Amino acid sequence: MSDTQKGILAMVMACTIWGFAALYWKLLAHLPPLEVLAHRSFWSAVTFVAVLAVQRRLSHVRAALGSPRDAVLIFCASLMISLNWFVFIWAVGSGQATEASLGYFLFPLVAVLAGRLLFAESLAPLQWLAVALAACAVTLLTLGLGVPPWIALVLAASFGAYGILKKRLDVGPVVSVTAEVLLIAPLALAVILTDTQSTGVLGNSGRDAALLLFAGVLTATPLILFSYAARRVSLSTVGVLQYLNPSLQFFCAVVLLGEPLGFWHAVSFPVIWVALIVYSYASWRREKSATRAASSVSTSPTT
């Protein structure tokens, strides 16, 4: 198996874990979302520290947090990812996983728009069309439901902000996430130890305890797989494969969790899917053009 094939396999595995994660959090829906978030954050910190200790890379975390600028960016990133995790856990527990999946469908288009507005990244006409289609879908859903799809918008915006902060960090993904969860681990532990809404610090049963403890591994594993894949697969391939995540989330919500698919969701989701197809095609075409241009430059004779 080639490195590219291994990368694609790792990416598919990561997105599959993320896509079916809603089923996992649904098993903990009887616990307060803040308690579940606290356990996810704390045990993620334990897991990531263990991984980096085995890799002898804990010094990289100290170096990242040793820079005041990077420490502030990492702290802000930890707030954004905590908000994202909390809203998703709450949405799944309250029977709104369908709208949560919409947020992750919207994220790539939010990221493209943020790149244009904040980093002056140029957009091809087809990419602008994709953003416009996404805006139309959100407008349709807002008019149909009478309220904006706040869950989807908060998930897309928080993950978009998280990505922007990460873009400003010259730190690897696993190291930066370790630093992020380490910063919020003391607060997470305080929530776990002071929680009075459950019968114990590890939920109401042995099953709860096992699920809460495993949350760290569930969080760490797909990120490590994603990091492995990103170094071996082209950006356009990574972008397309990432849509497997919200697609599986949508499947879990409607088919496995039995959430009703309302008329306006049934209208807006296809528009989002069309937008993502247009965006993926435009990104693939742009990357192919860039590759051809780079190949032309590298093979041109020098004088």
C-alpha positions as protocol buffer text, in pm:
chain_id: "A"
residue {
  index: 1
  type: MET
  ca { x: 0 y: 0 z: 0 }
}
residue {
  index: 2
  type: SER
  ca { x: 142 y: 339 z: -102 }
}
residue {
  index: 3
  type: ASP
  ca { x: 173 y: 638 z: 133 }
}
residue {
  index: 4
  type: THR
  ca { x: -115 y: 809 z: -49 }
}
residue {
  index: 5
  type: GLN
  ca { x: -339 y: 505 z: -6 }
}
residue {
  index: 6
  type: LYS
  ca { x: -247 y: 485 z: 362 }
}
residue {
  index: 7
  type: GLY
  ca { x: -330 y: 855 z: 397 }
}
residue {
  index: 8
  type: ILE
  ca { x: -671 y: 812 z: 232 }
}
residue {
  index: 9
  type: LEU
  ca { x: -747 y: 514 z: 455 }
}
residue {
  index: 10
  type: ALA
  ca { x: -649 y: 714 z: 766 }
}
residue {
  index: 11
  type: MET
  ca { x: -866 y: 1006 z: 651 }
}
residue {
  index: 12
  type: VAL
  ca { x: -1167 y: 780 z: 592 }
}
residue {
  index: 13
  type: MET
  ca { x: -1119 y: 622 z: 936 }
}
residue {
  index: 14
  type: ALA
  ca { x: -1096 y: 966 z: 1104 }
}
residue {
  index: 15
  type: CYS
  ca { x: -1409 y: 1095 z: 932 }
}
residue {
  index: 16
  type: THR
  ca { x: -1597 y: 773 z: 1008 }
}
residue {
  index: 17
  type: ILE
  ca { x: -1519 y: 806 z: 1379 }
}
residue {
  index: 18
  type: TRP
  ca { x: -1625 y: 1172 z: 1376 }
}
residue {
  index: 19
  type: GLY
  ca { x: -1936 y: 1089 z: 1174 }
}
residue {
  index: 20
  type: PHE
  ca { x: -2060 y: 820 z: 1412 }
}
residue {
  index: 21
  type: ALA
  ca { x: -1955 y: 1007 z: 1729 }
}
residue {
  index: 22
  type: ALA
  ca { x: -2311 y: 1137 z: 1771 }
}
residue {
  index: 23
  type: LEU
  ca { x: -2419 y: 784 z: 1864 }
}
residue {
  index: 24
  type: TYR
  ca { x: -2157 y: 783 z: 2139 }
}
residue {
  index: 25
  type: TRP
  ca { x: -2264 y: 1115 z: 2289 }
}
residue {
  index: 26
  type: LYS
  ca { x: -2629 y: 1007 z: 2266 }
}
residue {
  index: 27
  type: LEU
  ca { x: -2547 y: 729 z: 2514 }
}
residue {
  index: 28
  type: LEU
  ca { x: -2456 y: 1003 z: 2763 }
}
residue {
  index: 29
  type: ALA
  ca { x: -2758 y: 1225 z: 2692 }
}
residue {
  index: 30
  type: HIS
  ca { x: -2897 y: 1161 z: 3042 }
}
residue {
  index: 31
  type: LEU
  ca { x: -2599 y: 1346 z: 3194 }
}
residue {
  index: 32
  type: PRO
  ca { x: -2564 y: 1726 z: 3194 }
}
residue {
  index: 33
  type: PRO
  ca { x: -2380 y: 1842 z: 2877 }
}
residue {
  index: 34
  type: LEU
  ca { x: -2136 y: 2050 z: 3083 }
}
residue {
  index: 35
  type: GLU
  ca { x: -2038 y: 1741 z: 3282 }
}
residue {
  index: 36
  type: VAL
  ca { x: -1983 y: 1541 z: 2963 }
}
residue {
  index: 37
  type: LEU
  ca { x: -1777 y: 1827 z: 2817 }
}
residue {
  index: 38
  type: ALA
  ca { x: -1564 y: 1843 z: 3132 }
}
residue {
  index: 39
  type: HIS
  ca { x: -1488 y: 1472 z: 3112 }
}
residue {
  index: 40
  type: ARG
  ca { x: -1414 y: 1492 z: 2740 }
}
residue {
  index: 41
  type: SER
  ca { x: -1172 y: 1781 z: 2797 }
}
residue {
  index: 42
  type: PHE
  ca { x: -997 y: 1630 z: 3100 }
}
residue {
  index: 43
  type: TRP
  ca { x: -954 y: 1277 z: 2961 }
}
residue {
  index: 44
  type: SER
  ca { x: -849 y: 1420 z: 2626 }
}
residue {
  index: 45
  type: ALA
  ca { x: -570 y: 1604 z: 2809 }
}
residue {
  index: 46
  type: VAL
  ca { x: -465 y: 1279 z: 2979 }
}
residue {
  index: 47
  type: THR
  ca { x: -469 y: 1090 z: 2647 }
}
residue {
  index: 48
  type: PHE
  ca { x: -279 y: 1352 z: 2448 }
}
residue {
  index: 49
  type: VAL
  ca { x: -14 y: 1391 z: 2719 }
}
residue {
  index: 50
  type: ALA
  ca { x: 34 y: 1013 z: 2718 }
}
residue {
  index: 51
  type: VAL
  ca { x: 69 y: 1008 z: 2338 }
}
residue {
  index: 52
  type: LEU
  ca { x: 325 y: 1289 z: 2334 }
}
residue {
  index: 53
  type: ALA
  ca { x: 512 y: 1135 z: 2627 }
}
residue {
  index: 54
  type: VAL
  ca { x: 552 y: 812 z: 2429 }
}
residue {
  index: 55
  type: GLN
  ca { x: 669 y: 1018 z: 2130 }
}
residue {
  index: 56
  type: ARG
  ca { x: 902 y: 1221 z: 2355 }
}
residue {
  index: 57
  type: ARG
  ca { x: 744 y: 1544 z: 2233 }
}
residue {
  index: 58
  type: LEU
  ca { x: 612 y: 1696 z: 2556 }
}
residue {
  index: 59
  type: SER
  ca { x: 883 y: 1960 z: 2531 }
}
residue {
  index: 60
  type: HIS
  ca { x: 706 y: 2088 z: 2219 }
}
residue {
  index: 61
  type: VAL
  ca { x: 400 y: 2168 z: 2432 }
}
residue {
  index: 62
  type: ARG
  ca { x: 612 y: 2359 z: 2682 }
}
residue {
  index: 63
  type: ALA
  ca { x: 772 y: 2551 z: 2396 }
}
residue {
  index: 64
  type: ALA
  ca { x: 431 y: 2639 z: 2248 }
}
residue {
  index: 65
  type: LEU
  ca { x: 298 y: 2766 z: 2581 }
}
residue {
  index: 66
  type: GLY
  ca { x: 628 y: 2944 z: 2654 }
}
residue {
  index: 67
  type: SER
  ca { x: 555 y: 3209 z: 2394 }
}
residue {
  index: 68
  type: PRO
  ca { x: 305 y: 3468 z: 2530 }
}
residue {
  index: 69
  type: ARG
  ca { x: 161 y: 3526 z: 2182 }
}
residue {
  index: 70
  type: ASP
  ca { x: 113 y: 3155 z: 2111 }
}
residue {
  index: 71
  type: ALA
  ca { x: -21 y: 3093 z: 2462 }
}
residue {
  index: 72
  type: VAL
  ca { x: -295 y: 3355 z: 2408 }
}
residue {
  index: 73
  type: LEU
  ca { x: -383 y: 3208 z: 2067 }
}
residue {
  index: 74
  type: ILE
  ca { x: -392 y: 2856 z: 2211 }
}
residue {
  index: 75
  type: PHE
  ca { x: -614 y: 2969 z: 2499 }
}
residue {
  index: 76
  type: CYS
  ca { x: -857 y: 3138 z: 2258 }
}
residue {
  index: 77
  type: ALA
  ca { x: -853 y: 2824 z: 2043 }
}
residue {
  index: 78
  type: SER
  ca { x: -935 y: 2615 z: 2352 }
}
residue {
  index: 79
  type: LEU
  ca { x: -1238 y: 2836 z: 2418 }
}
residue {
  index: 80
  type: MET
  ca { x: -1361 y: 2796 z: 2060 }
}
residue {
  index: 81
  type: ILE
  ca { x: -1321 y: 2418 z: 2050 }
}
residue {
  index: 82
  type: SER
  ca { x: -1483 y: 2388 z: 2394 }
}
residue {
  index: 83
  type: LEU
  ca { x: -1782 y: 2588 z: 2269 }
}
residue {
  index: 84
  type: ASN
  ca { x: -1798 y: 2367 z: 1960 }
}
residue {
  index: 85
  type: TRP
  ca { x: -1782 y: 2045 z: 2162 }
}
residue {
  index: 86
  type: PHE
  ca { x: -2042 y: 2168 z: 2413 }
}
residue {
  index: 87
  type: VAL
  ca { x: -2295 y: 2274 z: 2149 }
}
residue {
  index: 88
  type: PHE
  ca { x: -2256 y: 1946 z: 1961 }
}
residue {
  index: 89
  type: ILE
  ca { x: -2293 y: 1735 z: 2277 }
}
residue {
  index: 90
  type: TRP
  ca { x: -2597 y: 1940 z: 2380 }
}
residue {
  index: 91
  type: ALA
  ca { x: -2752 y: 1925 z: 2031 }
}
residue {
  index: 92
  type: VAL
  ca { x: -2719 y: 1546 z: 2009 }
}
residue {
  index: 93
  type: GLY
  ca { x: -2857 y: 1500 z: 2360 }
}
residue {
  index: 94
  type: SER
  ca { x: -3156 y: 1725 z: 2290 }
}
residue {
  index: 95
  type: GLY
  ca { x: -3252 y: 1552 z: 1965 }
}
residue {
  index: 96
  type: GLN
  ca { x: -3109 y: 1812 z: 1725 }
}
residue {
  index: 97
  type: ALA
  ca { x: -2826 y: 1616 z: 1565 }
}
residue {
  index: 98
  type: THR
  ca { x: -2969 y: 1690 z: 1218 }
}
residue {
  index: 99
  type: GLU
  ca { x: -2911 y: 2061 z: 1258 }
}
residue {
  index: 100
  type: ALA
  ca { x: -2570 y: 1992 z: 1413 }
}
residue {
  index: 101
  type: SER
  ca { x: -2469 y: 1805 z: 1097 }
}
residue {
  index: 102
  type: LEU
  ca { x: -2570 y: 2111 z: 894 }
}
residue {
  index: 103
  type: GLY
  ca { x: -2310 y: 2310 z: 1088 }
}
residue {
  index: 104
  type: TYR
  ca { x: -2029 y: 2084 z: 968 }
}
residue {
  index: 105
  type: PHE
  ca { x: -2161 y: 2095 z: 612 }
}
residue {
  index: 106
  type: LEU
  ca { x: -2146 y: 2474 z: 634 }
}
residue {
  index: 107
  type: PHE
  ca { x: -1799 y: 2490 z: 791 }
}
residue {
  index: 108
  type: PRO
  ca { x: -1588 y: 2454 z: 472 }
}
residue {
  index: 109
  type: LEU
  ca { x: -1780 y: 2740 z: 309 }
}
residue {
  index: 110
  type: VAL
  ca { x: -1750 y: 2954 z: 623 }
}
residue {
  index: 111
  type: ALA
  ca { x: -1376 y: 2884 z: 620 }
}
residue {
  index: 112
  type: VAL
  ca { x: -1350 y: 2991 z: 255 }
}
residue {
  index: 113
  type: LEU
  ca { x: -1533 y: 3316 z: 326 }
}
residue {
  index: 114
  type: ALA
  ca { x: -1319 y: 3383 z: 636 }
}
residue {
  index: 115
  type: GLY
  ca { x: -1005 y: 3326 z: 430 }
}
residue {
  index: 116
  type: ARG
  ca { x: -1124 y: 3589 z: 182 }
}
residue {
  index: 117
  type: LEU
  ca { x: -1221 y: 3846 z: 444 }
}
residue {
  index: 118
  type: LEU
  ca { x: -936 y: 3799 z: 694 }
}
residue {
  index: 119
  type: PHE
  ca { x: -644 y: 3674 z: 487 }
}
residue {
  index: 120
  type: ALA
  ca { x: -726 y: 3831 z: 149 }
}
residue {
  index: 121
  type: GLU
  ca { x: -730 y: 3488 z: -14 }
}
residue {
  index: 122
  type: SER
  ca { x: -865 y: 3502 z: -366 }
}
residue {
  index: 123
  type: LEU
  ca { x: -1180 y: 3308 z: -456 }
}
residue {
  index: 124
  type: ALA
  ca { x: -1265 y: 3166 z: -795 }
}
residue {
  index: 125
  type: PRO
  ca { x: -1610 y: 3253 z: -937 }
}
residue {
  index: 126
  type: LEU
  ca { x: -1732 y: 2898 z: -867 }
}
residue {
  index: 127
  type: GLN
  ca { x: -1621 y: 2930 z: -504 }
}
residue {
  index: 128
  type: TRP
  ca { x: -1819 y: 3253 z: -472 }
}
residue {
  index: 129
  type: LEU
  ca { x: -2117 y: 3066 z: -620 }
}
residue {
  index: 130
  type: ALA
  ca { x: -2078 y: 2794 z: -356 }
}
residue {
  index: 131
  type: VAL
  ca { x: -2075 y: 3052 z: -76 }
}
residue {
  index: 132
  type: ALA
  ca { x: -2384 y: 3221 z: -226 }
}
residue {
  index: 133
  type: LEU
  ca { x: -2569 y: 2888 z: -244 }
}
residue {
  index: 134
  type: ALA
  ca { x: -2485 y: 2818 z: 121 }
}
residue {
  index: 135
  type: ALA
  ca { x: -2618 y: 3162 z: 217 }
}
residue {
  index: 136
  type: CYS
  ca { x: -2937 y: 3087 z: 24 }
}
residue {
  index: 137
  type: ALA
  ca { x: -2978 y: 2757 z: 208 }
}
residue {
  index: 138
  type: VAL
  ca { x: -2941 y: 2923 z: 548 }
}
residue {
  index: 139
  type: THR
  ca { x: -3184 y: 3199 z: 443 }
}
residue {
  index: 140
  type: LEU
  ca { x: -3439 y: 2939 z: 329 }
}
residue {
  index: 141
  type: LEU
  ca { x: -3407 y: 2751 z: 657 }
}
residue {
  index: 142
  type: THR
  ca { x: -3439 y: 3073 z: 859 }
}
residue {
  index: 143
  type: LEU
  ca { x: -3751 y: 3186 z: 673 }
}
residue {
  index: 144
  type: GLY
  ca { x: -3904 y: 2838 z: 687 }
}
residue {
  index: 145
  type: LEU
  ca { x: -3841 y: 2773 z: 1056 }
}
residue {
  index: 146
  type: GLY
  ca { x: -3901 y: 3131 z: 1163 }
}
residue {
  index: 147
  type: VAL
  ca { x: -3564 y: 3144 z: 1345 }
}
residue {
  index: 148
  type: PRO
  ca { x: -3205 y: 3113 z: 1225 }
}
residue {
  index: 149
  type: PRO
  ca { x: -3050 y: 2764 z: 1257 }
}
residue {
  index: 150
  type: TRP
  ca { x: -2847 y: 2878 z: 1558 }
}
residue {
  index: 151
  type: ILE
  ca { x: -2697 y: 2538 z: 1637 }
}
residue {
  index: 152
  type: ALA
  ca { x: -2556 y: 2499 z: 1285 }
}
residue {
  index: 153
  type: LEU
  ca { x: -2436 y: 2859 z: 1273 }
}
residue {
  index: 154
  type: VAL
  ca { x: -2262 y: 2841 z: 1613 }
}
residue {
  index: 155
  type: LEU
  ca { x: -2094 y: 2511 z: 1525 }
}
residue {
  index: 156
  type: ALA
  ca { x: -1974 y: 2642 z: 1187 }
}
residue {
  index: 157
  type: ALA
  ca { x: -1863 y: 2978 z: 1329 }
}
residue {
  index: 158
  type: SER
  ca { x: -1685 y: 2835 z: 1634 }
}
residue {
  index: 159
  type: PHE
  ca { x: -1501 y: 2576 z: 1425 }
}
residue {
  index: 160
  type: GLY
  ca { x: -1422 y: 2845 z: 1168 }
}
residue {
  index: 161
  type: ALA
  ca { x: -1279 y: 3071 z: 1440 }
}
residue {
  index: 162
  type: TYR
  ca { x: -1085 y: 2775 z: 1574 }
}
residue {
  index: 163
  type: GLY
  ca { x: -935 y: 2717 z: 1230 }
}
residue {
  index: 164
  type: ILE
  ca { x: -839 y: 3084 z: 1196 }
}
residue {
  index: 165
  type: LEU
  ca { x: -659 y: 3078 z: 1530 }
}
residue {
  index: 166
  type: LYS
  ca { x: -480 y: 2755 z: 1437 }
}
residue {
  index: 167
  type: LYS
  ca { x: -372 y: 2911 z: 1108 }
}
residue {
  index: 168
  type: ARG
  ca { x: -179 y: 3173 z: 1305 }
}
residue {
  index: 169
  type: LEU
  ca { x: 6 y: 2907 z: 1506 }
}
residue {
  index: 170
  type: ASP
  ca { x: 326 y: 2746 z: 1384 }
}
residue {
  index: 171
  type: VAL
  ca { x: 254 y: 2433 z: 1591 }
}
residue {
  index: 172
  type: GLY
  ca { x: 156 y: 2082 z: 1482 }
}
residue {
  index: 173
  type: PRO
  ca { x: -209 y: 1977 z: 1529 }
}
residue {
  index: 174
  type: VAL
  ca { x: -151 y: 1716 z: 1801 }
}
residue {
  index: 175
  type: VAL
  ca { x: 83 y: 1942 z: 1998 }
}
residue {
  index: 176
  type: SER
  ca { x: -153 y: 2241 z: 1975 }
}
residue {
  index: 177
  type: VAL
  ca { x: -460 y: 2037 z: 2079 }
}
residue {
  index: 178
  type: THR
  ca { x: -263 y: 1897 z: 2373 }
}
residue {
  index: 179
  type: ALA
  ca { x: -180 y: 2251 z: 2482 }
}
residue {
  index: 180
  type: GLU
  ca { x: -543 y: 2357 z: 2438 }
}
residue {
  index: 181
  type: VAL
  ca { x: -692 y: 2081 z: 2652 }
}
residue {
  index: 182
  type: LEU
  ca { x: -416 y: 2121 z: 2912 }
}
residue {
  index: 183
  type: LEU
  ca { x: -514 y: 2484 z: 2959 }
}
residue {
  index: 184
  type: ILE
  ca { x: -877 y: 2396 z: 3029 }
}
residue {
  index: 185
  type: ALA
  ca { x: -806 y: 2070 z: 3215 }
}
residue {
  index: 186
  type: PRO
  ca { x: -798 y: 2236 z: 3563 }
}
residue {
  index: 187
  type: LEU
  ca { x: -1139 y: 2394 z: 3502 }
}
residue {
  index: 188
  type: ALA
  ca { x: -1271 y: 2066 z: 3362 }
}
residue {
  index: 189
  type: LEU
  ca { x: -1147 y: 1877 z: 3669 }
}
residue {
  index: 190
  type: ALA
  ca { x: -1311 y: 2135 z: 3897 }
}
residue {
  index: 191
  type: VAL
  ca { x: -1644 y: 2081 z: 3718 }
}
residue {
  index: 192
  type: ILE
  ca { x: -1608 y: 1702 z: 3750 }
}
residue {
  index: 193
  type: LEU
  ca { x: -1527 y: 1713 z: 4121 }
}
residue {
  index: 194
  type: THR
  ca { x: -1793 y: 1969 z: 4216 }
}
residue {
  index: 195
  type: ASP
  ca { x: -2078 y: 1838 z: 4000 }
}
residue {
  index: 196
  type: THR
  ca { x: -2384 y: 1754 z: 4210 }
}
residue {
  index: 197
  type: GLN
  ca { x: -2631 y: 1655 z: 3938 }
}
residue {
  index: 198
  type: SER
  ca { x: -2510 y: 1294 z: 3915 }
}
residue {
  index: 199
  type: THR
  ca { x: -2455 y: 1032 z: 4180 }
}
residue {
  index: 200
  type: GLY
  ca { x: -2079 y: 1032 z: 4134 }
}
residue {
  index: 201
  type: VAL
  ca { x: -1788 y: 1195 z: 3958 }
}
residue {
  index: 202
  type: LEU
  ca { x: -1809 y: 931 z: 3682 }
}
residue {
  index: 203
  type: GLY
  ca { x: -2181 y: 939 z: 3612 }
}
residue {
  index: 204
  type: ASN
  ca { x: -2453 y: 711 z: 3740 }
}
residue {
  index: 205
  type: SER
  ca { x: -2322 y: 368 z: 3649 }
}
residue {
  index: 206
  type: GLY
  ca { x: -2025 y: 162 z: 3540 }
}
residue {
  index: 207
  type: ARG
  ca { x: -2130 y: 211 z: 3179 }
}
residue {
  index: 208
  type: ASP
  ca { x: -2129 y: 589 z: 3226 }
}
residue {
  index: 209
  type: ALA
  ca { x: -1783 y: 570 z: 3383 }
}
residue {
  index: 210
  type: ALA
  ca { x: -1646 y: 365 z: 3092 }
}
residue {
  index: 211
  type: LEU
  ca { x: -1796 y: 598 z: 2832 }
}
residue {
  index: 212
  type: LEU
  ca { x: -1668 y: 912 z: 3005 }
}
residue {
  index: 213
  type: LEU
  ca { x: -1318 y: 771 z: 3050 }
}
residue {
  index: 214
  type: PHE
  ca { x: -1302 y: 659 z: 2686 }
}
residue {
  index: 215
  type: ALA
  ca { x: -1401 y: 1009 z: 2566 }
}
residue {
  index: 216
  type: GLY
  ca { x: -1034 y: 1107 z: 2562 }
}
residue {
  index: 217
  type: VAL
  ca { x: -939 y: 823 z: 2328 }
}
residue {
  index: 218
  type: LEU
  ca { x: -1244 y: 894 z: 2110 }
}
residue {
  index: 219
  type: THR
  ca { x: -1129 y: 1255 z: 2076 }
}
residue {
  index: 220
  type: ALA
  ca { x: -759 y: 1182 z: 2023 }
}
residue {
  index: 221
  type: THR
  ca { x: -777 y: 893 z: 1775 }
}
residue {
  index: 222
  type: PRO
  ca { x: -940 y: 1068 z: 1476 }
}
residue {
  index: 223
  type: LEU
  ca { x: -723 y: 1376 z: 1519 }
}
residue {
  index: 224
  type: ILE
  ca { x: -406 y: 1166 z: 1508 }
}
residue {
  index: 225
  type: LEU
  ca { x: -540 y: 983 z: 1201 }
}
residue {
  index: 226
  type: PHE
  ca { x: -625 y: 1316 z: 1038 }
}
residue {
  index: 227
  type: SER
  ca { x: -279 y: 1452 z: 1111 }
}
residue {
  index: 228
  type: TYR
  ca { x: -126 y: 1139 z: 954 }
}
residue {
  index: 229
  type: ALA
  ca { x: -348 y: 1171 z: 646 }
}
residue {
  index: 230
  type: ALA
  ca { x: -290 y: 1544 z: 592 }
}
residue {
  index: 231
  type: ARG
  ca { x: 82 y: 1484 z: 540 }
}
residue {
  index: 232
  type: ARG
  ca { x: 23 y: 1219 z: 272 }
}
residue {
  index: 233
  type: VAL
  ca { x: -285 y: 1329 z: 77 }
}
residue {
  index: 234
  type: SER
  ca { x: -346 y: 1634 z: -142 }
}
residue {
  index: 235
  type: LEU
  ca { x: -552 y: 1919 z: 2 }
}
residue {
  index: 236
  type: SER
  ca { x: -833 y: 1869 z: -249 }
}
residue {
  index: 237
  type: THR
  ca { x: -861 y: 1501 z: -154 }
}
residue {
  index: 238
  type: VAL
  ca { x: -864 y: 1590 z: 217 }
}
residue {
  index: 239
  type: GLY
  ca { x: -1135 y: 1848 z: 149 }
}
residue {
  index: 240
  type: VAL
  ca { x: -1360 y: 1606 z: -36 }
}
residue {
  index: 241
  type: LEU
  ca { x: -1312 y: 1322 z: 213 }
}
residue {
  index: 242
  type: GLN
  ca { x: -1397 y: 1555 z: 502 }
}
residue {
  index: 243
  type: TYR
  ca { x: -1758 y: 1568 z: 380 }
}
residue {
  index: 244
  type: LEU
  ca { x: -1788 y: 1207 z: 490 }
}
residue {
  index: 245
  type: ASN
  ca { x: -1804 y: 1337 z: 849 }
}
residue {
  index: 246
  type: PRO
  ca { x: -2122 y: 1550 z: 825 }
}
residue {
  index: 247
  type: SER
  ca { x: -2276 y: 1302 z: 580 }
}
residue {
  index: 248
  type: LEU
  ca { x: -2246 y: 1027 z: 840 }
}
residue {
  index: 249
  type: GLN
  ca { x: -2370 y: 1267 z: 1110 }
}
residue {
  index: 250
  type: PHE
  ca { x: -2678 y: 1336 z: 897 }
}
residue {
  index: 251
  type: PHE
  ca { x: -2727 y: 960 z: 842 }
}
residue {
  index: 252
  type: CYS
  ca { x: -2700 y: 894 z: 1216 }
}
residue {
  index: 253
  type: ALA
  ca { x: -2944 y: 1171 z: 1301 }
}
residue {
  index: 254
  type: VAL
  ca { x: -3217 y: 1081 z: 1052 }
}
residue {
  index: 255
  type: VAL
  ca { x: -3178 y: 703 z: 1009 }
}
residue {
  index: 256
  type: LEU
  ca { x: -3023 y: 569 z: 1330 }
}
residue {
  index: 257
  type: LEU
  ca { x: -3149 y: 823 z: 1585 }
}
residue {
  index: 258
  type: GLY
  ca { x: -3484 y: 866 z: 1410 }
}
residue {
  index: 259
  type: GLU
  ca { x: -3494 y: 1245 z: 1415 }
}
residue {
  index: 260
  type: PRO
  ca { x: -3769 y: 1386 z: 1192 }
}
residue {
  index: 261
  type: LEU
  ca { x: -3655 y: 1559 z: 873 }
}
residue {
  index: 262
  type: GLY
  ca { x: -3872 y: 1867 z: 836 }
}
residue {
  index: 263
  type: PHE
  ca { x: -3978 y: 2018 z: 504 }
}
residue {
  index: 264
  type: TRP
  ca { x: -3739 y: 2313 z: 527 }
}
residue {
  index: 265
  type: HIS
  ca { x: -3447 y: 2091 z: 622 }
}
residue {
  index: 266
  type: ALA
  ca { x: -3532 y: 1870 z: 323 }
}
residue {
  index: 267
  type: VAL
  ca { x: -3522 y: 2180 z: 100 }
}
residue {
  index: 268
  type: SER
  ca { x: -3209 y: 2343 z: 242 }
}
residue {
  index: 269
  type: PHE
  ca { x: -2983 y: 2037 z: 272 }
}
residue {
  index: 270
  type: PRO
  ca { x: -2979 y: 1961 z: -104 }
}
residue {
  index: 271
  type: VAL
  ca { x: -2881 y: 2324 z: -168 }
}
residue {
  index: 272
  type: ILE
  ca { x: -2591 y: 2283 z: 75 }
}
residue {
  index: 273
  type: TRP
  ca { x: -2487 y: 1959 z: -97 }
}
residue {
  index: 274
  type: VAL
  ca { x: -2489 y: 2133 z: -436 }
}
residue {
  index: 275
  type: ALA
  ca { x: -2279 y: 2415 z: -287 }
}
residue {
  index: 276
  type: LEU
  ca { x: -2026 y: 2162 z: -156 }
}
residue {
  index: 277
  type: ILE
  ca { x: -2007 y: 1986 z: -494 }
}
residue {
  index: 278
  type: VAL
  ca { x: -1945 y: 2319 z: -667 }
}
residue {
  index: 279
  type: TYR
  ca { x: -1685 y: 2417 z: -407 }
}
residue {
  index: 280
  type: SER
  ca { x: -1507 y: 2081 z: -427 }
}
residue {
  index: 281
  type: TYR
  ca { x: -1492 y: 2097 z: -805 }
}
residue {
  index: 282
  type: ALA
  ca { x: -1358 y: 2455 z: -798 }
}
residue {
  index: 283
  type: SER
  ca { x: -1095 y: 2362 z: -538 }
}
residue {
  index: 284
  type: TRP
  ca { x: -989 y: 2054 z: -735 }
}
residue {
  index: 285
  type: ARG
  ca { x: -958 y: 2258 z: -1055 }
}
residue {
  index: 286
  type: ARG
  ca { x: -756 y: 2529 z: -878 }
}
residue {
  index: 287
  type: GLU
  ca { x: -519 y: 2276 z: -723 }
}
residue {
  index: 288
  type: LYS
  ca { x: -469 y: 2103 z: -1059 }
}
residue {
  index: 289
  type: SER
  ca { x: -386 y: 2438 z: -1219 }
}
residue {
  index: 290
  type: ALA
  ca { x: -140 y: 2521 z: -942 }
}
residue {
  index: 291
  type: THR
  ca { x: 24 y: 2179 z: -979 }
}
residue {
  index: 292
  type: ARG
  ca { x: 59 y: 2221 z: -1355 }
}
residue {
  index: 293
  type: ALA
  ca { x: 205 y: 2571 z: -1308 }
}
residue {
  index: 294
  type: ALA
  ca { x: 457 y: 2446 z: -1051 }
}
residue {
  index: 295
  type: SER
  ca { x: 553 y: 2154 z: -1277 }
}
residue {
  index: 296
  type: SER
  ca { x: 598 y: 2391 z: -1571 }
}
residue {
  index: 297
  type: VAL
  ca { x: 828 y: 2617 z: -1368 }
}
residue {
  index: 298
  type: SER
  ca { x: 1034 y: 2326 z: -1234 }
}
residue {
  index: 299
  type: THR
  ca { x: 1089 y: 2178 z: -1582 }
}
residue {
  index: 300
  type: SER
  ca { x: 1157 y: 2505 z: -1765 }
}
residue {
  index: 301
  type: PRO
  ca { x: 1521 y: 2547 z: -1880 }
}
residue {
  index: 302
  type: THR
  ca { x: 1739 y: 2791 z: -1690 }
}
residue {
  index: 303
  type: THR
  ca { x: 1985 y: 3029 z: -1850 }
}
